[in-house]
Coordinates of C-alpha atoms in Angstrom, one line a residue:
M1 CA -73.3 20.2 -43.9
I2 CA -72.4 24.1 -43.9
S3 CA -73.9 25.8 -47.3
R4 CA -72.5 29.5 -46.9
M5 CA -72.1 32.2 -44.3
S6 CA -74.8 33.9 -43.6
H7 CA -74.1 37.7 -41.5
A8 CA -70.4 38.5 -40.6
T9 CA -70.9 41.7 -37.7
I10 CA -69.3 44.9 -37.7
W11 CA -69.1 46.2 -34.5
C12 CA -70.0 50.1 -34.6
R13 CA -70.3 52.5 -31.4
D14 CA -73.6 54.0 -33.0
Q15 CA -75.9 52.5 -35.2
D16 CA -77.3 55.3 -36.4
E17 CA -73.9 55.9 -38.1
A18 CA -73.1 53.6 -39.3
L19 CA -75.9 53.5 -40.9
T20 CA -75.8 57.0 -42.6
F21 CA -71.5 55.8 -43.4
Y22 CA -72.5 52.6 -45.1
R23 CA -76.0 52.6 -46.0
D24 CA -75.9 57.3 -48.3
V25 CA -71.7 57.0 -48.6
L26 CA -70.8 53.0 -49.4
G27 CA -74.0 53.0 -51.2
F28 CA -75.6 49.1 -49.3
A29 CA -78.6 48.6 -49.0
V30 CA -80.5 47.9 -45.8
R31 CA -81.7 44.5 -45.5
T32 CA -82.9 44.4 -42.2
D33 CA -84.2 46.5 -39.5
Q34 CA -86.1 45.9 -36.7
S35 CA -86.4 46.1 -33.5
L36 CA -86.4 43.1 -31.0
G37 CA -87.5 44.9 -27.8
D38 CA -83.8 47.1 -26.4
F39 CA -81.9 45.8 -29.2
R40 CA -81.8 46.8 -33.0
W41 CA -81.0 44.3 -35.5
L42 CA -79.9 45.7 -38.6
T43 CA -78.2 44.2 -41.4
V44 CA -76.8 46.1 -44.8
S45 CA -75.1 44.4 -47.9
P46 CA -73.6 46.3 -50.8
P47 CA -76.4 46.4 -53.6
D48 CA -75.9 43.1 -56.3
Q49 CA -74.7 41.0 -53.3
P50 CA -78.2 40.8 -50.8
E51 CA -77.0 36.5 -49.7
L52 CA -74.4 38.1 -47.2
E53 CA -75.3 40.4 -44.5
M54 CA -73.7 42.3 -42.5
V55 CA -74.9 43.1 -38.8
L56 CA -73.7 46.4 -37.6
M57 CA -73.9 45.5 -34.4
P58 CA -73.1 48.1 -31.2
I59 CA -70.5 47.3 -29.2
G60 CA -71.8 45.8 -25.6
G61 CA -75.8 46.3 -27.2
G62 CA -76.5 42.4 -26.6
G63 CA -75.4 39.0 -26.5
P64 CA -73.3 37.8 -23.7
M65 CA -70.6 40.4 -23.5
D66 CA -70.2 41.6 -20.5
D67 CA -68.8 45.2 -19.3
E68 CA -65.3 45.2 -20.0
T69 CA -65.2 43.4 -22.8
A70 CA -67.6 45.6 -24.4
E71 CA -65.1 48.5 -23.1
T72 CA -62.4 46.9 -25.0
L73 CA -63.6 45.8 -28.2
G74 CA -64.6 49.7 -28.5
E75 CA -61.2 50.3 -27.4
L76 CA -60.2 48.5 -30.6
V77 CA -62.8 49.2 -32.8
A78 CA -61.4 53.3 -32.0
K79 CA -57.5 52.3 -32.4
G80 CA -58.3 51.0 -36.3
A81 CA -57.5 47.5 -34.5
L82 CA -60.3 45.0 -36.7
G83 CA -60.1 44.7 -40.4
P84 CA -63.7 43.5 -41.4
G85 CA -62.5 41.7 -44.7
V86 CA -62.0 43.1 -48.3
L87 CA -64.5 45.2 -50.7
A88 CA -64.6 44.3 -53.7
T89 CA -64.7 47.3 -57.1
D90 CA -63.5 46.3 -60.7
D91 CA -61.8 50.1 -60.4
C92 CA -60.1 50.8 -57.2
R93 CA -58.4 54.3 -58.3
A94 CA -62.1 55.2 -59.7
T95 CA -64.0 53.6 -56.3
H96 CA -61.2 55.4 -54.0
A97 CA -61.3 58.3 -55.9
E98 CA -65.8 59.1 -55.3
L99 CA -65.3 57.9 -52.2
A100 CA -62.3 60.6 -51.2
G101 CA -64.6 62.9 -52.7
E102 CA -68.0 62.0 -50.6
G103 CA -65.2 62.2 -46.9
V104 CA -64.2 58.7 -46.8
R105 CA -60.7 58.8 -44.7
F106 CA -58.1 56.7 -46.5
L107 CA -55.3 55.1 -44.8
Q108 CA -53.6 54.1 -48.3
E109 CA -53.8 54.8 -50.9
P110 CA -54.7 52.9 -54.4
E111 CA -51.7 51.1 -54.9
E112 CA -50.3 47.8 -56.4
Q113 CA -50.0 44.8 -54.8
P114 CA -49.1 41.2 -56.5
Y115 CA -53.3 39.9 -56.6
G116 CA -54.2 43.7 -57.4
I117 CA -54.6 47.5 -56.9
E118 CA -55.9 47.7 -52.6
A119 CA -56.5 50.7 -51.4
V120 CA -57.1 50.7 -47.5
F121 CA -59.9 53.2 -45.5
T122 CA -61.9 53.6 -42.5
D123 CA -65.6 54.0 -41.2
P124 CA -67.1 56.4 -38.6
S125 CA -66.1 53.3 -36.0
G126 CA -62.7 53.1 -36.5
N127 CA -62.9 49.0 -38.3
W128 CA -60.6 49.7 -42.0
W129 CA -61.5 47.7 -45.0
S130 CA -59.9 46.3 -48.0
L131 CA -61.2 47.7 -51.2
T132 CA -59.3 45.8 -53.8
Q133 CA -59.7 45.4 -58.1
R134 CA -59.0 42.1 -58.0
H135 CA -55.8 41.1 -61.4
S136 CA -58.4 40.0 -64.6

């Protein structure tokens, strides 16, 4: 029986750029940064959520992906067609102001939604994230 999700993939065009963003701008903790021959296994997560590691996976950087698929995936990520998920915050407006002050590009300012307050931002590769404060 499956008990939990342990890792999720965030596709990135440049691992070092992604690491700087997720660690230094978003404040994520580096969980693993290990060289496996010519492949770098790099994971991060919110500081208080070590049980879910987000793999900063270079597009075309390993596995069974052929060059054509890697090129298509790279175009989709850069275009902003992929959203890895939702990042929770206790105060969407304050987190938005803090991240905007760090230069994070927002596609949507904080707005009231039926489920809470949501803003949407992108990482340097083009992935978009929902930043959400759920209603109590």
